[in-house]
mmCIF file of C-alpha atoms in Angstrom:
data_model
loop_
_atom_site.group_PDB
_atom_site.id
_atom_site.type_symbol
_atom_site.label_atom_id
_atom_site.label_comp_id
_atom_site.label_asym_id
_atom_site.label_seq_id
_atom_site.Cartn_x
_atom_site.Cartn_y
_atom_site.Cartn_z
ATOM 1 C CA MET A 1 -1.962 -27.595 -60.283
ATOM 2 C CA ALA A 2 -4.613 -24.783 -58.841
ATOM 3 C CA GLU A 3 -4.797 -21.057 -59.988
ATOM 4 C CA THR A 4 -4.017 -18.711 -56.469
ATOM 5 C CA SER A 5 -6.286 -15.903 -56.975
ATOM 6 C CA THR A 6 -4.514 -13.135 -55.375
ATOM 7 C CA THR A 7 -6.635 -9.499 -55.074
ATOM 8 C CA SER A 8 -4.492 -6.531 -54.517
ATOM 9 C CA THR A 9 -5.390 -3.821 -51.720
ATOM 10 C CA PRO A 10 -5.116 -0.257 -51.254
ATOM 11 C CA SER A 11 -1.803 0.969 -49.566
ATOM 12 C CA THR A 12 -2.900 3.385 -46.353
ATOM 13 C CA SER A 13 -0.402 5.386 -45.421
ATOM 14 C CA PRO A 14 -0.562 6.585 -42.146
ATOM 15 C CA LYS A 15 -1.362 10.255 -41.971
ATOM 16 C CA SER A 16 -4.126 9.448 -44.427
ATOM 17 C CA LEU A 17 -5.354 6.349 -41.587
ATOM 18 C CA LEU A 18 -4.999 8.788 -38.304
ATOM 19 C CA THR A 19 -7.212 11.931 -40.439
ATOM 20 C CA PHE A 20 -9.898 9.309 -40.811
ATOM 21 C CA ARG A 21 -9.501 8.164 -37.200
ATOM 22 C CA GLU A 22 -9.615 11.949 -36.244
ATOM 23 C CA THR A 23 -13.214 12.486 -38.653
ATOM 24 C CA VAL A 24 -14.578 9.635 -37.385
ATOM 25 C CA SER A 25 -14.245 9.924 -33.585
ATOM 26 C CA GLU A 26 -16.063 13.665 -33.757
ATOM 27 C CA PHE A 27 -19.133 10.920 -34.415
ATOM 28 C CA LYS A 28 -19.085 8.923 -32.273
ATOM 29 C CA PHE A 29 -22.445 7.611 -30.702
ATOM 30 C CA ILE A 30 -23.148 7.288 -27.076
ATOM 31 C CA PRO A 31 -25.862 5.422 -25.865
ATOM 32 C CA SER A 32 -28.246 7.548 -23.404
ATOM 33 C CA PRO A 33 -29.037 6.216 -20.092
ATOM 34 C CA ASP A 34 -32.511 5.665 -20.081
ATOM 35 C CA GLY A 35 -32.832 3.633 -23.928
ATOM 36 C CA SER A 36 -33.578 6.299 -25.542
ATOM 37 C CA SER A 37 -31.616 7.168 -29.115
ATOM 38 C CA PRO A 38 -28.451 7.958 -29.494
ATOM 39 C CA VAL A 39 -26.941 11.571 -29.065
ATOM 40 C CA VAL A 40 -24.106 12.980 -30.703
ATOM 41 C CA ARG A 41 -21.354 13.583 -28.618
ATOM 42 C CA ARG A 42 -18.665 16.849 -30.319
ATOM 43 C CA SER A 43 -15.995 18.798 -28.754
ATOM 44 C CA PRO A 44 -16.388 21.961 -29.108
ATOM 45 C CA ARG A 45 -13.018 22.395 -29.459
ATOM 46 C CA LYS A 46 -13.090 21.015 -32.600
ATOM 47 C CA ARG A 47 -16.323 23.016 -33.908
ATOM 48 C CA THR A 48 -15.490 25.709 -36.728
ATOM 49 C CA VAL A 49 -16.119 29.152 -36.182
ATOM 50 C CA THR A 50 -19.960 28.858 -38.722
ATOM 51 C CA GLU A 51 -20.984 26.208 -36.135
ATOM 52 C CA LYS A 52 -20.054 28.131 -32.939
ATOM 53 C CA MET A 53 -21.950 31.210 -34.696
ATOM 54 C CA LYS A 54 -25.077 28.531 -35.722
ATOM 55 C CA TYR A 55 -25.242 27.092 -31.766
ATOM 56 C CA GLU A 56 -24.761 30.194 -29.657
ATOM 57 C CA PRO A 57 -27.901 30.491 -27.350
ATOM 58 C CA GLU A 58 -29.561 33.605 -26.719
ATOM 59 C CA SER A 59 -30.614 32.862 -23.457
ATOM 60 C CA ASP A 60 -30.104 30.292 -20.523
ATOM 61 C CA ASP A 61 -33.505 28.511 -21.276
ATOM 62 C CA ASP A 62 -31.912 27.622 -25.318
ATOM 63 C CA VAL A 63 -29.069 25.752 -23.915
ATOM 64 C CA LEU A 64 -28.942 22.783 -25.615
ATOM 65 C CA PRO A 65 -28.833 19.703 -22.145
ATOM 66 C CA THR A 66 -25.994 17.939 -24.349
ATOM 67 C CA MET A 67 -24.128 20.727 -25.524
ATOM 68 C CA SER A 68 -21.734 22.415 -23.174
ATOM 69 C CA THR A 69 -20.940 26.213 -23.947
ATOM 70 C CA PRO A 70 -17.414 27.862 -24.636
ATOM 71 C CA LYS A 71 -15.630 28.811 -21.511
ATOM 72 C CA SER A 72 -15.262 32.132 -23.402
ATOM 73 C CA SER A 73 -18.590 32.574 -24.397
ATOM 74 C CA ARG A 74 -19.557 31.835 -20.884
ATOM 75 C CA LYS A 75 -17.403 34.862 -19.707
ATOM 76 C CA ARG A 76 -18.597 36.993 -22.246
ATOM 77 C CA SER A 77 -22.657 36.602 -21.404
ATOM 78 C CA ASP A 78 -21.763 36.265 -17.740
ATOM 79 C CA SER A 79 -20.007 39.761 -17.808
ATOM 80 C CA PHE A 80 -23.227 41.398 -20.191
ATOM 81 C CA PHE A 81 -25.660 40.397 -17.690
ATOM 82 C CA GLU A 82 -24.018 41.424 -14.679
ATOM 83 C CA SER A 83 -23.613 45.132 -16.565
ATOM 84 C CA GLY A 84 -27.162 45.432 -17.334
ATOM 85 C CA ASN A 85 -27.618 44.313 -13.549
ATOM 86 C CA ALA A 86 -25.457 47.197 -12.587
ATOM 87 C CA SER A 87 -26.871 49.454 -14.953
ATOM 88 C CA ARG A 88 -30.812 48.399 -13.749
ATOM 89 C CA ALA A 89 -29.471 48.919 -9.783
ATOM 90 C CA ALA A 90 -28.328 52.112 -11.034
ATOM 91 C CA SER A 91 -31.479 53.183 -12.526
ATOM 92 C CA ARG A 92 -33.215 52.532 -9.312
ATOM 93 C CA SER A 93 -34.224 55.142 -6.585
ATOM 94 C CA PRO A 94 -32.200 54.557 -3.341
ATOM 95 C CA LYS A 95 -33.372 52.604 -0.385
ATOM 96 C CA LYS A 96 -35.272 54.849 1.894
ATOM 97 C CA GLN A 97 -33.117 55.310 4.515
ATOM 98 C CA LYS A 98 -34.653 55.052 8.368
ATOM 99 C CA ARG A 99 -35.246 57.903 10.810
ATOM 100 C CA GLY A 100 -33.539 59.215 13.945
ATOM 101 C CA TYR A 101 -33.675 61.717 16.098
ATOM 102 C CA ALA A 102 -35.348 65.411 14.894
ATOM 103 C CA PRO A 103 -34.200 67.826 16.864
ATOM 104 C CA PRO A 104 -37.820 70.049 17.236
ATOM 105 C CA GLU A 105 -36.767 73.224 14.916
ATOM 106 C CA VAL A 106 -37.579 70.508 11.639
ATOM 107 C CA TYR A 107 -41.029 70.718 12.366
ATOM 108 C CA ALA A 108 -41.402 73.578 13.531
ATOM 109 C CA HIS A 109 -43.476 74.395 10.636
ATOM 110 C CA LEU A 110 -46.452 72.422 11.732
ATOM 111 C CA ASN A 111 -49.477 72.992 14.066
ATOM 112 C CA LEU A 112 -49.768 71.315 16.949
ATOM 113 C CA LEU A 113 -52.832 69.794 18.754
ATOM 114 C CA SER A 114 -55.645 70.381 21.301
ATOM 115 C CA ASP A 115 -56.317 68.145 24.063
ATOM 116 C CA TYR A 116 -59.336 66.634 24.126
ATOM 117 C CA LEU A 117 -60.412 65.885 27.908
ATOM 118 C CA ALA A 118 -63.264 66.195 30.290
ATOM 119 C CA GLU A 119 -63.688 65.464 33.934
ATOM 120 C CA GLY A 120 -64.732 62.079 34.233
ATOM 121 C CA LEU A 121 -64.070 60.581 31.211
ATOM 122 C CA ASP A 122 -64.504 56.331 30.488
ATOM 123 C CA VAL A 123 -61.592 56.331 28.554
ATOM 124 C CA THR A 124 -59.222 58.804 27.795
ATOM 125 C CA PHE A 125 -56.834 57.347 24.913
ATOM 126 C CA CYS A 126 -52.644 59.133 24.733
ATOM 127 C CA GLY A 127 -50.797 58.804 21.197
ATOM 128 C CA ILE A 128 -46.980 59.344 20.878
ATOM 129 C CA ASN A 129 -47.060 62.321 19.198
ATOM 130 C CA PRO A 130 -49.130 63.916 16.930
ATOM 131 C CA GLY A 131 -47.785 62.463 13.144
ATOM 132 C CA TYR A 132 -47.275 64.968 10.097
ATOM 133 C CA MET A 133 -50.344 64.411 8.628
ATOM 134 C CA SER A 134 -52.918 65.131 12.044
ATOM 135 C CA ALA A 135 -49.912 68.163 12.304
ATOM 136 C CA GLU A 136 -51.129 69.495 9.118
ATOM 137 C CA THR A 137 -54.790 68.794 9.350
ATOM 138 C CA GLY A 138 -55.200 69.419 13.182
ATOM 139 C CA HIS A 139 -56.707 66.399 13.704
ATOM 140 C CA HIS A 140 -55.889 63.141 16.155
ATOM 141 C CA PHE A 141 -54.980 59.827 13.674
ATOM 142 C CA ALA A 142 -56.132 62.183 10.366
ATOM 143 C CA ASN A 143 -53.839 59.838 8.521
ATOM 144 C CA PRO A 144 -55.869 57.717 6.164
ATOM 145 C CA THR A 145 -53.856 54.380 6.781
ATOM 146 C CA ASN A 146 -54.001 54.631 10.684
ATOM 147 C CA HIS A 147 -56.748 52.223 12.749
ATOM 148 C CA PHE A 148 -57.622 54.070 15.204
ATOM 149 C CA TRP A 149 -61.361 55.576 13.911
ATOM 150 C CA LYS A 150 -62.472 51.681 12.978
ATOM 151 C CA CYS A 151 -61.285 50.702 15.668
ATOM 152 C CA LEU A 152 -63.195 53.081 17.631
ATOM 153 C CA HIS A 153 -65.878 52.268 15.345
ATOM 154 C CA ARG A 154 -65.981 48.214 15.538
ATOM 155 C CA SER A 155 -65.152 47.591 18.892
ATOM 156 C CA GLY A 156 -68.699 49.812 20.085
ATOM 157 C CA PHE A 157 -67.170 52.732 21.070
ATOM 158 C CA THR A 158 -69.195 55.033 19.017
ATOM 159 C CA PRO A 159 -72.292 53.985 16.594
ATOM 160 C CA THR A 160 -70.609 55.058 12.856
ATOM 161 C CA LEU A 161 -67.802 55.660 11.691
ATOM 162 C CA LEU A 162 -66.213 58.567 12.807
ATOM 163 C CA HIS A 163 -64.008 60.981 10.082
ATOM 164 C CA PRO A 164 -60.857 62.594 11.598
ATOM 165 C CA SER A 165 -61.552 66.287 11.753
ATOM 166 C CA LYS A 166 -64.815 64.785 14.292
ATOM 167 C CA ASP A 167 -62.144 64.291 17.262
ATOM 168 C CA PHE A 168 -63.626 67.347 18.808
ATOM 169 C CA THR A 169 -66.809 65.895 19.328
ATOM 170 C CA LEU A 170 -65.007 61.881 21.528
ATOM 171 C CA PRO A 171 -65.877 63.964 24.731
ATOM 172 C CA GLU A 172 -69.277 65.042 24.627
ATOM 173 C CA GLU A 173 -71.043 62.909 22.717
ATOM 174 C CA PHE A 174 -68.712 59.767 23.528
ATOM 175 C CA ASN A 175 -67.179 60.349 26.970
ATOM 176 C CA LEU A 176 -63.390 59.700 25.245
ATOM 177 C CA GLY A 177 -61.160 61.755 25.906
ATOM 178 C CA LEU A 178 -57.304 62.368 23.419
ATOM 179 C CA THR A 179 -54.067 63.492 24.084
ATOM 180 C CA ASN A 180 -50.755 62.533 23.513
ATOM 181 C CA LEU A 181 -47.324 61.713 25.559
ATOM 182 C CA VAL A 182 -45.032 64.446 23.792
ATOM 183 C CA ASP A 183 -47.218 67.372 22.419
ATOM 184 C CA ARG A 184 -44.421 68.871 19.088
ATOM 185 C CA PRO A 185 -45.315 66.667 16.020
ATOM 186 C CA SER A 186 -43.053 64.552 13.687
ATOM 187 C CA ALA A 187 -43.194 61.812 10.865
ATOM 188 C CA GLU A 188 -42.562 59.371 12.879
ATOM 189 C CA ALA A 189 -42.142 58.331 16.437
ATOM 190 C CA VAL A 190 -38.467 57.422 16.329
ATOM 191 C CA GLU A 191 -37.477 61.124 15.911
ATOM 192 C CA LEU A 192 -38.252 61.842 19.221
ATOM 193 C CA SER A 193 -35.299 60.992 21.595
ATOM 194 C CA SER A 194 -35.750 58.210 25.082
ATOM 195 C CA GLU A 195 -35.328 61.662 26.970
ATOM 196 C CA GLU A 196 -38.382 63.642 25.564
ATOM 197 C CA ARG A 197 -40.467 60.886 25.577
ATOM 198 C CA ALA A 198 -39.201 60.201 29.756
ATOM 199 C CA LEU A 199 -39.781 63.852 30.538
ATOM 200 C CA ALA A 200 -43.137 64.206 29.227
ATOM 201 C CA VAL A 201 -44.475 61.544 31.687
ATOM 202 C CA PRO A 202 -44.916 63.636 34.497
ATOM 203 C CA SER A 203 -47.197 65.801 32.396
ATOM 204 C CA VAL A 204 -49.735 62.419 31.558
ATOM 205 C CA LEU A 205 -49.509 61.485 35.171
ATOM 206 C CA ALA A 206 -50.697 65.792 35.945
ATOM 207 C CA LYS A 207 -52.944 65.225 33.233
ATOM 208 C CA ILE A 208 -55.074 61.943 34.763
ATOM 209 C CA ALA A 209 -54.294 63.660 38.382
ATOM 210 C CA ARG A 210 -57.024 66.771 37.188
ATOM 211 C CA TYR A 211 -59.636 64.915 34.904
ATOM 212 C CA LYS A 212 -59.597 61.817 36.527
ATOM 213 C CA PRO A 213 -60.466 59.191 33.886
ATOM 214 C CA ARG A 214 -61.603 55.688 34.546
ATOM 215 C CA MET A 215 -59.351 54.473 32.208
ATOM 216 C CA PHE A 216 -55.723 55.638 30.535
ATOM 217 C CA CYS A 217 -55.362 53.904 27.509
ATOM 218 C CA PHE A 218 -51.814 53.985 26.090
ATOM 219 C CA VAL A 219 -51.787 53.539 22.064
ATOM 220 C CA GLY A 220 -48.750 51.893 21.753
ATOM 221 C CA LYS A 221 -46.754 49.539 23.478
ATOM 222 C CA GLY A 222 -43.588 51.526 23.669
ATOM 223 C CA ILE A 223 -45.431 54.534 24.783
ATOM 224 C CA TRP A 224 -46.219 52.701 28.325
ATOM 225 C CA THR A 225 -42.639 51.273 28.321
ATOM 226 C CA ASP A 226 -41.374 54.954 28.792
ATOM 227 C CA VAL A 227 -44.743 55.047 32.198
ATOM 228 C CA GLU A 228 -44.223 52.169 33.774
ATOM 229 C CA ARG A 229 -40.508 53.232 33.814
ATOM 230 C CA VAL A 230 -41.363 56.642 35.636
ATOM 231 C CA LEU A 231 -44.452 55.237 37.922
ATOM 232 C CA LYS A 232 -42.537 51.922 39.381
ATOM 233 C CA LYS A 233 -40.579 54.714 41.150
ATOM 234 C CA ALA A 234 -43.625 55.620 43.083
ATOM 235 C CA SER A 235 -45.804 53.102 42.926
ATOM 236 C CA THR A 236 -46.199 50.936 46.142
ATOM 237 C CA LYS A 237 -48.003 47.183 46.704
ATOM 238 C CA PRO A 238 -51.615 47.212 48.690
ATOM 239 C CA ALA A 239 -51.183 45.100 52.238
ATOM 240 C CA THR A 240 -53.567 42.461 50.202
ATOM 241 C CA SER A 241 -51.350 41.298 47.344
ATOM 242 C CA MET A 242 -48.004 41.363 49.965
ATOM 243 C CA LEU A 243 -47.318 37.615 51.780
ATOM 244 C CA ASP A 244 -49.393 37.778 54.825
ATOM 245 C CA SER A 245 -46.879 38.545 57.622
ATOM 246 C CA SER A 246 -48.999 36.501 60.465
ATOM 247 C CA ALA A 247 -47.733 33.065 58.542
ATOM 248 C CA PRO A 248 -44.718 31.595 59.874
ATOM 249 C CA PRO A 249 -41.241 31.687 57.893
ATOM 250 C CA SER A 250 -40.578 29.301 55.483
ATOM 251 C CA PRO A 251 -37.342 26.473 57.266
ATOM 252 C CA ALA A 252 -35.175 27.179 53.706
ATOM 253 C CA ALA A 253 -35.940 31.388 54.195
ATOM 254 C CA ASN A 254 -32.304 31.827 56.194
ATOM 255 C CA VAL A 255 -30.469 28.568 54.607
ATOM 256 C CA SER A 256 -27.929 30.750 51.364
ATOM 257 C CA THR A 257 -27.578 28.840 48.484
ATOM 258 C CA PRO A 258 -24.390 27.403 47.738
ATOM 259 C CA LYS A 259 -22.812 29.521 44.119
ATOM 260 C CA ARG A 260 -22.713 27.509 41.724
ATOM 261 C CA LYS A 261 -19.613 28.076 39.851
ATOM 262 C CA GLY A 262 -19.735 28.766 36.182
ATOM 263 C CA ARG A 263 -21.171 32.445 34.280
ATOM 264 C CA ALA A 264 -25.031 32.198 36.016
ATOM 265 C CA LYS A 265 -27.835 31.880 33.420
ATOM 266 C CA LYS A 266 -30.010 35.053 32.557
ATOM 267 C CA THR A 267 -33.931 34.098 33.632
ATOM 268 C CA PRO A 268 -35.968 35.672 29.967
ATOM 269 C CA PRO A 269 -38.295 38.751 31.181
ATOM 270 C CA PRO A 270 -42.267 37.726 31.396
ATOM 271 C CA GLU A 271 -43.722 38.582 27.948
ATOM 272 C CA PHE A 272 -45.750 41.635 27.558
ATOM 273 C CA VAL A 273 -49.314 40.576 27.432
ATOM 274 C CA TYR A 274 -51.521 44.583 26.805
ATOM 275 C CA GLY A 275 -54.787 45.250 27.948
ATOM 276 C CA VAL A 276 -54.986 45.817 31.732
ATOM 277 C CA GLN A 277 -51.306 46.687 33.812
ATOM 278 C CA PRO A 278 -51.309 46.497 37.535
ATOM 279 C CA TYR A 279 -51.335 49.732 38.476
ATOM 280 C CA LYS A 280 -53.615 52.464 39.188
ATOM 281 C CA VAL A 281 -54.049 55.659 40.613
ATOM 282 C CA VAL A 282 -55.913 55.891 43.468
ATOM 283 C CA HIS A 283 -57.952 59.836 43.850
ATOM 284 C CA ASP A 284 -58.620 61.261 46.731
ATOM 285 C CA VAL A 285 -62.357 62.560 46.181
ATOM 286 C CA LYS A 286 -65.948 62.730 48.550
ATOM 287 C CA PRO A 287 -66.734 58.832 48.201
ATOM 288 C CA ASP A 288 -69.923 59.625 46.195
ATOM 289 C CA ALA A 289 -71.158 57.645 43.118
ATOM 290 C CA SER A 290 -70.458 60.357 40.088
ATOM 291 C CA ASN A 291 -67.166 60.821 41.069
ATOM 292 C CA VAL A 292 -63.829 58.348 39.959
ATOM 293 C CA ARG A 293 -61.872 57.627 42.559
ATOM 294 C CA GLU A 294 -59.433 55.234 40.726
ATOM 295 C CA THR A 295 -57.671 56.113 36.947
ATOM 296 C CA LEU A 296 -56.529 52.145 35.194
ATOM 297 C CA PHE A 297 -53.892 51.881 33.015
ATOM 298 C CA PHE A 298 -54.679 49.950 29.430
ATOM 299 C CA VAL A 299 -52.264 49.182 26.733
ATOM 300 C CA VAL A 300 -53.341 48.388 22.924
ATOM 301 C CA PRO A 301 -51.198 48.241 20.353
ATOM 302 C CA SER A 302 -50.123 51.150 18.165
ATOM 303 C CA THR A 303 -53.405 51.680 15.510
ATOM 304 C CA SER A 304 -50.071 52.555 12.502
ATOM 305 C CA GLY A 305 -50.793 51.014 9.290
ATOM 306 C CA ARG A 306 -47.320 50.359 9.535
ATOM 307 C CA VAL A 307 -47.549 47.952 12.532
ATOM 308 C CA VAL A 308 -47.645 44.377 11.018
ATOM 309 C CA SER A 309 -46.949 42.467 14.735
ATOM 310 C CA HIS A 310 -51.155 43.396 14.887
ATOM 311 C CA GLN A 311 -53.710 43.445 12.239
ATOM 312 C CA LEU A 312 -56.722 45.547 12.245
ATOM 313 C CA PRO A 313 -58.709 42.380 13.497
ATOM 314 C CA ASP A 314 -56.358 41.902 16.051
ATOM 315 C CA LYS A 315 -56.003 45.620 17.068
ATOM 316 C CA VAL A 316 -60.632 45.548 17.062
ATOM 317 C CA LYS A 317 -60.367 42.971 19.783
ATOM 318 C CA LEU A 318 -58.169 44.755 22.164
ATOM 319 C CA PHE A 319 -60.478 47.269 21.673
ATOM 320 C CA THR A 320 -63.166 45.416 22.267
ATOM 321 C CA ALA A 321 -61.732 44.615 25.938
ATOM 322 C CA LEU A 322 -60.760 48.014 26.800
ATOM 323 C CA LYS A 323 -64.842 48.808 26.321
ATOM 324 C CA GLU A 324 -66.022 45.912 28.456
ATOM 325 C CA VAL A 325 -63.364 46.375 30.977
ATOM 326 C CA SER A 326 -64.382 50.216 31.230
ATOM 327 C CA GLU A 327 -67.961 49.486 31.104
ATOM 328 C CA ASP A 328 -67.180 46.605 34.339
ATOM 329 C CA VAL A 329 -65.426 49.501 35.879
ATOM 330 C CA LYS A 330 -68.151 52.034 35.819
ATOM 331 C CA ARG A 331 -70.396 49.604 37.493
ATOM 332 C CA GLY A 332 -67.549 48.536 40.157
ATOM 333 C CA ALA A 333 -67.986 45.304 39.362
ATOM 334 C CA TYR A 334 -63.677 45.142 38.766
ATOM 335 C CA ASP A 335 -60.993 43.871 41.557
ATOM 336 C CA THR A 336 -57.925 46.422 41.651
ATOM 337 C CA LEU A 337 -57.100 45.144 45.464
ATOM 338 C CA SER A 338 -54.009 43.544 43.770
ATOM 339 C CA MET A 339 -52.872 46.672 41.681
ATOM 340 C CA ALA A 340 -49.864 48.897 42.976
ATOM 341 C CA ILE A 341 -50.883 52.482 43.820
ATOM 342 C CA VAL A 342 -49.114 54.867 42.147
ATOM 343 C CA ASN A 343 -48.148 58.299 44.102
ATOM 344 C CA VAL A 344 -48.686 60.604 41.800
ATOM 345 C CA PRO A 345 -48.052 64.214 43.394
ATOM 346 C CA MET A 346 -44.417 62.363 44.385
ATOM 347 C CA LEU A 347 -44.260 62.058 40.063
ATOM 348 C CA THR A 348 -45.261 65.602 39.337
ATOM 349 C CA SER A 349 -43.996 67.845 42.001
#
């Protein structure tokens, strides 16, 4: 009879087996998707206090890609950074607020600027009002960031770059003039009211009628908007720009167009074009070649350094175009027949 050998197997209790499975599950290996070496996946809930301190990241860049930060530590970290950002924001200087209307007494301590005008100038430049630095120094466009004097030089109006302190030499040496729409100074143009600018338009037109420049250039689109609003009330189209009255009327001229239901679409206004504007002032003078019979209007962007819509090269191009037009007007080679005629006495009376 064959001998039967038996091997004794140590008994394993259910409690020890459960403990063993929990220990092994913490070191479970999961293969990575790209086939590289397996990555250990350990639940952060089962880490001891020592482990949490060991793997606590110092910054966002130090966070391990395979380990998620406990929610409690994220909350503490977020609150820390939020408090830090709040303290840094509080230490910064407050944001500069936009200016609004300022009454004349705010800048009553500043001086007014003198106009530099003469009769029969080629171009007279008109700004909106003297800036703070111009009023302090007593010279037009005195702020170093202003492009006016650079534009004059680079466009050929002046052979050299003039300093603002030489503004008084423009009428006699270069046949150019300087004036402003509003006389009182301010730090920014927005500190003038719209009513104040509108009331100043007749005085500017009176200067045009008195000194008769060939070209009157507004340095800034906003100034022209104020002036044109007044010019439209006292301007008439010449007969050459109107339709020929002898031509038969169009068959559809007397046919009423039926109204469509619904809200009508508004036609957007035409885009503003810098340069010569469709208005002129006709002066009552003798037909002499030495007299200026008409004054044309020209608009260039503001030469302030704060204007970002037009950079210095763009402004120089428009100043160059102004010089070319003024030379054509001086030779009598510029056609003005289709321009509206402004009745200056009606506006200045």
